[in-house]
Protein backbone atom coordinates (compact mmCIF):
# COMPACT_ATOMS: atom_id res chain seq x y z
CA UNK A 1 0.00 0.00 0.00
CA UNK A 2 1.43 3.35 -1.06
CA UNK A 3 1.71 6.01 1.65
CA UNK A 4 -0.23 9.23 1.35
CA UNK A 5 2.02 12.30 1.53
CA UNK A 6 -0.70 14.84 0.78
CA UNK A 7 -0.04 16.50 4.16
CA UNK A 8 3.49 17.34 2.96
CA UNK A 9 2.25 18.60 -0.38
CA UNK A 10 -0.22 20.87 1.42
CA UNK A 11 2.22 22.07 4.10
CA UNK A 12 2.71 25.74 4.90
CA UNK A 13 6.02 27.54 4.46
CA UNK A 14 7.24 28.86 7.81
CA UNK A 15 10.55 30.31 6.60
CA UNK A 16 13.02 30.03 3.77
CA UNK A 17 16.31 29.58 5.62
CA UNK A 18 18.76 29.45 2.71
CA UNK A 19 18.13 30.93 -0.72
CA UNK A 20 20.21 31.92 -3.71
CA UNK A 21 18.10 32.58 -6.80
CA UNK A 22 15.94 29.71 -5.51
CA UNK A 23 14.95 28.05 -2.26
CA UNK A 24 17.55 25.62 -0.86
CA UNK A 25 16.52 24.96 2.76
CA UNK A 26 13.10 25.76 4.20
CA UNK A 27 11.09 25.03 7.31
CA UNK A 28 7.53 23.89 6.65
CA UNK A 29 4.63 22.78 8.85
CA UNK A 30 1.82 20.39 7.97
CA UNK A 31 -1.81 20.87 8.88
CA UNK A 32 -1.45 18.43 11.78
CA UNK A 33 1.44 20.46 13.24
CA UNK A 34 4.44 18.40 12.10
CA UNK A 35 7.59 20.30 11.15
CA UNK A 36 9.88 19.43 8.24
CA UNK A 37 13.18 20.78 7.05
CA UNK A 38 12.95 20.73 3.26
CA UNK A 39 16.34 20.57 1.58
CA UNK A 40 17.05 20.84 -2.15
CA UNK A 41 19.21 17.89 -3.16
CA UNK A 42 19.61 17.87 -6.94
CA UNK A 43 18.07 18.51 -10.33
CA UNK A 44 17.99 15.73 -12.88
CA UNK A 45 18.34 15.23 -15.81
CA UNK A 46 18.17 18.95 -16.23
CA UNK A 47 16.94 21.87 -14.19
CA UNK A 48 13.36 20.80 -14.90
CA UNK A 49 13.19 17.99 -12.31
CA UNK A 50 14.09 18.85 -8.71
CA UNK A 51 14.73 16.44 -5.86
CA UNK A 52 13.92 17.53 -2.32
CA UNK A 53 14.61 15.83 1.01
CA UNK A 54 11.90 16.26 3.66
CA UNK A 55 13.32 15.74 7.15
CA UNK A 56 10.78 15.31 9.96
CA UNK A 57 11.86 17.33 13.00
CA UNK A 58 10.11 17.87 16.30
CA UNK A 59 9.82 21.48 17.54
CA UNK A 60 12.89 21.17 19.79
CA UNK A 61 15.01 19.84 16.92
CA UNK A 62 13.76 22.64 14.64
CA UNK A 63 14.73 25.27 17.22
CA UNK A 64 18.12 23.67 17.81
CA UNK A 65 18.73 23.58 14.05
CA UNK A 66 17.79 27.21 13.33
CA UNK A 67 19.81 28.43 16.33
CA UNK A 68 22.91 26.51 15.25
CA UNK A 69 22.95 24.01 18.13
CA UNK A 70 22.24 21.02 15.88
CA UNK A 71 23.54 20.29 12.38
CA UNK A 72 21.53 19.13 9.39
CA UNK A 73 23.55 15.91 9.58
CA UNK A 74 22.29 15.34 13.15
CA UNK A 75 18.70 16.17 12.20
CA UNK A 76 18.80 13.59 9.42
CA UNK A 77 20.30 10.96 11.75
CA UNK A 78 17.59 11.60 14.37
CA UNK A 79 14.62 12.00 12.01
CA UNK A 80 11.78 9.56 12.44
CA UNK A 81 10.86 10.07 8.79
CA UNK A 82 12.74 11.08 5.65
CA UNK A 83 10.89 11.55 2.40
CA UNK A 84 12.24 12.16 -1.11
CA UNK A 85 10.11 14.39 -3.30
CA UNK A 86 10.78 14.36 -7.04
CA UNK A 87 9.17 17.48 -8.44
CA UNK A 88 8.49 17.49 -12.19
CA UNK A 89 8.60 20.58 -14.36
CA UNK A 90 4.79 20.51 -14.66
CA UNK A 91 4.45 20.91 -10.86
CA UNK A 92 3.52 17.29 -10.15
CA UNK A 93 5.52 15.40 -7.51
CA UNK A 94 6.21 11.82 -6.61
CA UNK A 95 6.89 10.97 -2.96
CA UNK A 96 8.97 8.15 -1.53
CA UNK A 97 9.84 7.35 2.07
CA UNK A 98 13.56 6.73 2.45
CA UNK A 99 14.16 3.42 4.27
CA UNK A 100 16.12 3.55 7.53
CA UNK A 101 19.02 1.54 6.08
CA UNK A 102 19.43 4.11 3.31
CA UNK A 103 19.16 7.08 5.71
CA UNK A 104 22.49 6.48 7.41
CA UNK A 105 24.48 5.68 4.31
CA UNK A 106 22.82 8.31 2.13
CA UNK A 107 23.43 11.37 4.31
CA UNK A 108 25.36 13.74 2.02
CA UNK A 109 25.84 16.40 4.68
CA UNK A 110 28.93 16.59 6.83
CA UNK A 111 28.79 16.55 10.60
CA UNK A 112 29.46 20.29 10.64
CA UNK A 113 26.49 21.25 8.46
CA UNK A 114 25.20 24.01 10.73
CA UNK A 115 22.61 26.43 9.33
CA UNK A 116 24.22 29.43 11.02
CA UNK A 117 27.11 29.19 8.54
CA UNK A 118 24.84 29.69 5.51
CA UNK A 119 21.47 31.06 6.73
CA UNK A 120 20.05 34.07 4.92
CA UNK A 121 20.86 37.25 6.83
CA UNK A 122 17.24 38.44 6.91
CA UNK A 123 16.00 35.44 8.94
CA UNK A 124 15.02 36.57 12.46
CA UNK A 125 16.18 33.50 14.39
CA UNK A 126 14.69 34.61 17.73
CA UNK A 127 11.26 35.28 16.22
CA UNK A 128 11.40 32.02 14.28
CA UNK A 129 12.32 30.03 17.43
CA UNK A 130 9.41 31.65 19.30
CA UNK A 131 6.94 30.85 16.52
CA UNK A 132 8.09 27.21 16.45
CA UNK A 133 7.78 27.01 20.23
CA UNK A 134 4.28 28.52 20.14
CA UNK A 135 3.02 26.18 17.41
mmCIF file of C-alpha atoms in Angstrom, residues 9-117:
data_model
loop_
_atom_site.group_PDB
_atom_site.id
_atom_site.type_symbol
_atom_site.label_atom_id
_atom_site.label_comp_id
_atom_site.label_asym_id
_atom_site.label_seq_id
_atom_site.Cartn_x
_atom_site.Cartn_y
_atom_site.Cartn_z
ATOM 1 C CA UNK A 9 2.250 18.598 -0.382
ATOM 2 C CA UNK A 10 -0.225 20.875 1.423
ATOM 3 C CA UNK A 11 2.217 22.066 4.098
ATOM 4 C CA UNK A 12 2.712 25.737 4.898
ATOM 5 C CA UNK A 13 6.015 27.541 4.463
ATOM 6 C CA UNK A 14 7.241 28.863 7.813
ATOM 7 C CA UNK A 15 10.551 30.310 6.602
ATOM 8 C CA UNK A 16 13.020 30.025 3.768
ATOM 9 C CA UNK A 17 16.310 29.582 5.622
ATOM 10 C CA UNK A 18 18.760 29.455 2.712
ATOM 11 C CA UNK A 19 18.127 30.929 -0.722
ATOM 12 C CA UNK A 20 20.209 31.923 -3.715
ATOM 13 C CA UNK A 21 18.100 32.577 -6.795
ATOM 14 C CA UNK A 22 15.938 29.709 -5.505
ATOM 15 C CA UNK A 23 14.950 28.045 -2.257
ATOM 16 C CA UNK A 24 17.554 25.624 -0.858
ATOM 17 C CA UNK A 25 16.519 24.961 2.765
ATOM 18 C CA UNK A 26 13.102 25.765 4.202
ATOM 19 C CA UNK A 27 11.094 25.026 7.308
ATOM 20 C CA UNK A 28 7.525 23.891 6.652
ATOM 21 C CA UNK A 29 4.627 22.778 8.849
ATOM 22 C CA UNK A 30 1.823 20.386 7.969
ATOM 23 C CA UNK A 31 -1.810 20.870 8.880
ATOM 24 C CA UNK A 32 -1.452 18.427 11.780
ATOM 25 C CA UNK A 33 1.438 20.465 13.238
ATOM 26 C CA UNK A 34 4.437 18.398 12.098
ATOM 27 C CA UNK A 35 7.593 20.298 11.148
ATOM 28 C CA UNK A 36 9.879 19.432 8.240
ATOM 29 C CA UNK A 37 13.183 20.777 7.050
ATOM 30 C CA UNK A 38 12.950 20.726 3.260
ATOM 31 C CA UNK A 39 16.338 20.570 1.577
ATOM 32 C CA UNK A 40 17.052 20.843 -2.145
ATOM 33 C CA UNK A 41 19.209 17.892 -3.164
ATOM 34 C CA UNK A 42 19.610 17.867 -6.938
ATOM 35 C CA UNK A 43 18.068 18.508 -10.328
ATOM 36 C CA UNK A 44 17.987 15.730 -12.884
ATOM 37 C CA UNK A 45 18.343 15.228 -15.809
ATOM 38 C CA UNK A 46 18.169 18.952 -16.232
ATOM 39 C CA UNK A 47 16.944 21.865 -14.191
ATOM 40 C CA UNK A 48 13.362 20.798 -14.899
ATOM 41 C CA UNK A 49 13.189 17.993 -12.310
ATOM 42 C CA UNK A 50 14.090 18.851 -8.713
ATOM 43 C CA UNK A 51 14.731 16.436 -5.857
ATOM 44 C CA UNK A 52 13.920 17.526 -2.319
ATOM 45 C CA UNK A 53 14.607 15.832 1.006
ATOM 46 C CA UNK A 54 11.904 16.257 3.661
ATOM 47 C CA UNK A 55 13.322 15.736 7.152
ATOM 48 C CA UNK A 56 10.780 15.314 9.956
ATOM 49 C CA UNK A 57 11.856 17.328 13.003
ATOM 50 C CA UNK A 58 10.112 17.868 16.303
ATOM 51 C CA UNK A 59 9.818 21.475 17.540
ATOM 52 C CA UNK A 60 12.886 21.167 19.788
ATOM 53 C CA UNK A 61 15.012 19.844 16.916
ATOM 54 C CA UNK A 62 13.761 22.645 14.641
ATOM 55 C CA UNK A 63 14.732 25.273 17.221
ATOM 56 C CA UNK A 64 18.120 23.668 17.806
ATOM 57 C CA UNK A 65 18.728 23.576 14.051
ATOM 58 C CA UNK A 66 17.795 27.209 13.333
ATOM 59 C CA UNK A 67 19.809 28.427 16.330
ATOM 60 C CA UNK A 68 22.913 26.506 15.255
ATOM 61 C CA UNK A 69 22.949 24.005 18.133
ATOM 62 C CA UNK A 70 22.239 21.016 15.877
ATOM 63 C CA UNK A 71 23.542 20.288 12.380
ATOM 64 C CA UNK A 72 21.530 19.127 9.395
ATOM 65 C CA UNK A 73 23.545 15.906 9.579
ATOM 66 C CA UNK A 74 22.294 15.336 13.146
ATOM 67 C CA UNK A 75 18.701 16.173 12.195
ATOM 68 C CA UNK A 76 18.799 13.585 9.420
ATOM 69 C CA UNK A 77 20.300 10.962 11.745
ATOM 70 C CA UNK A 78 17.587 11.599 14.366
ATOM 71 C CA UNK A 79 14.624 12.001 12.008
ATOM 72 C CA UNK A 80 11.780 9.558 12.438
ATOM 73 C CA UNK A 81 10.856 10.071 8.791
ATOM 74 C CA UNK A 82 12.739 11.082 5.655
ATOM 75 C CA UNK A 83 10.886 11.551 2.396
ATOM 76 C CA UNK A 84 12.239 12.159 -1.111
ATOM 77 C CA UNK A 85 10.106 14.386 -3.298
ATOM 78 C CA UNK A 86 10.779 14.356 -7.036
ATOM 79 C CA UNK A 87 9.172 17.484 -8.443
ATOM 80 C CA UNK A 88 8.493 17.486 -12.185
ATOM 81 C CA UNK A 89 8.596 20.584 -14.356
ATOM 82 C CA UNK A 90 4.792 20.510 -14.656
ATOM 83 C CA UNK A 91 4.449 20.908 -10.861
ATOM 84 C CA UNK A 92 3.523 17.286 -10.145
ATOM 85 C CA UNK A 93 5.518 15.401 -7.510
ATOM 86 C CA UNK A 94 6.209 11.822 -6.605
ATOM 87 C CA UNK A 95 6.887 10.974 -2.964
ATOM 88 C CA UNK A 96 8.970 8.148 -1.530
ATOM 89 C CA UNK A 97 9.840 7.351 2.068
ATOM 90 C CA UNK A 98 13.558 6.728 2.448
ATOM 91 C CA UNK A 99 14.161 3.421 4.271
ATOM 92 C CA UNK A 100 16.118 3.548 7.532
ATOM 93 C CA UNK A 101 19.017 1.538 6.081
ATOM 94 C CA UNK A 102 19.432 4.107 3.312
ATOM 95 C CA UNK A 103 19.160 7.075 5.710
ATOM 96 C CA UNK A 104 22.494 6.483 7.410
ATOM 97 C CA UNK A 105 24.480 5.685 4.308
ATOM 98 C CA UNK A 106 22.818 8.305 2.127
ATOM 99 C CA UNK A 107 23.430 11.372 4.312
ATOM 100 C CA UNK A 108 25.359 13.742 2.016
ATOM 101 C CA UNK A 109 25.840 16.401 4.683
ATOM 102 C CA UNK A 110 28.928 16.592 6.834
ATOM 103 C CA UNK A 111 28.786 16.546 10.605
ATOM 104 C CA UNK A 112 29.462 20.291 10.637
ATOM 105 C CA UNK A 113 26.491 21.251 8.456
ATOM 106 C CA UNK A 114 25.195 24.013 10.727
ATOM 107 C CA UNK A 115 22.610 26.428 9.327
ATOM 108 C CA UNK A 116 24.217 29.430 11.020
ATOM 109 C CA UNK A 117 27.106 29.193 8.541
#
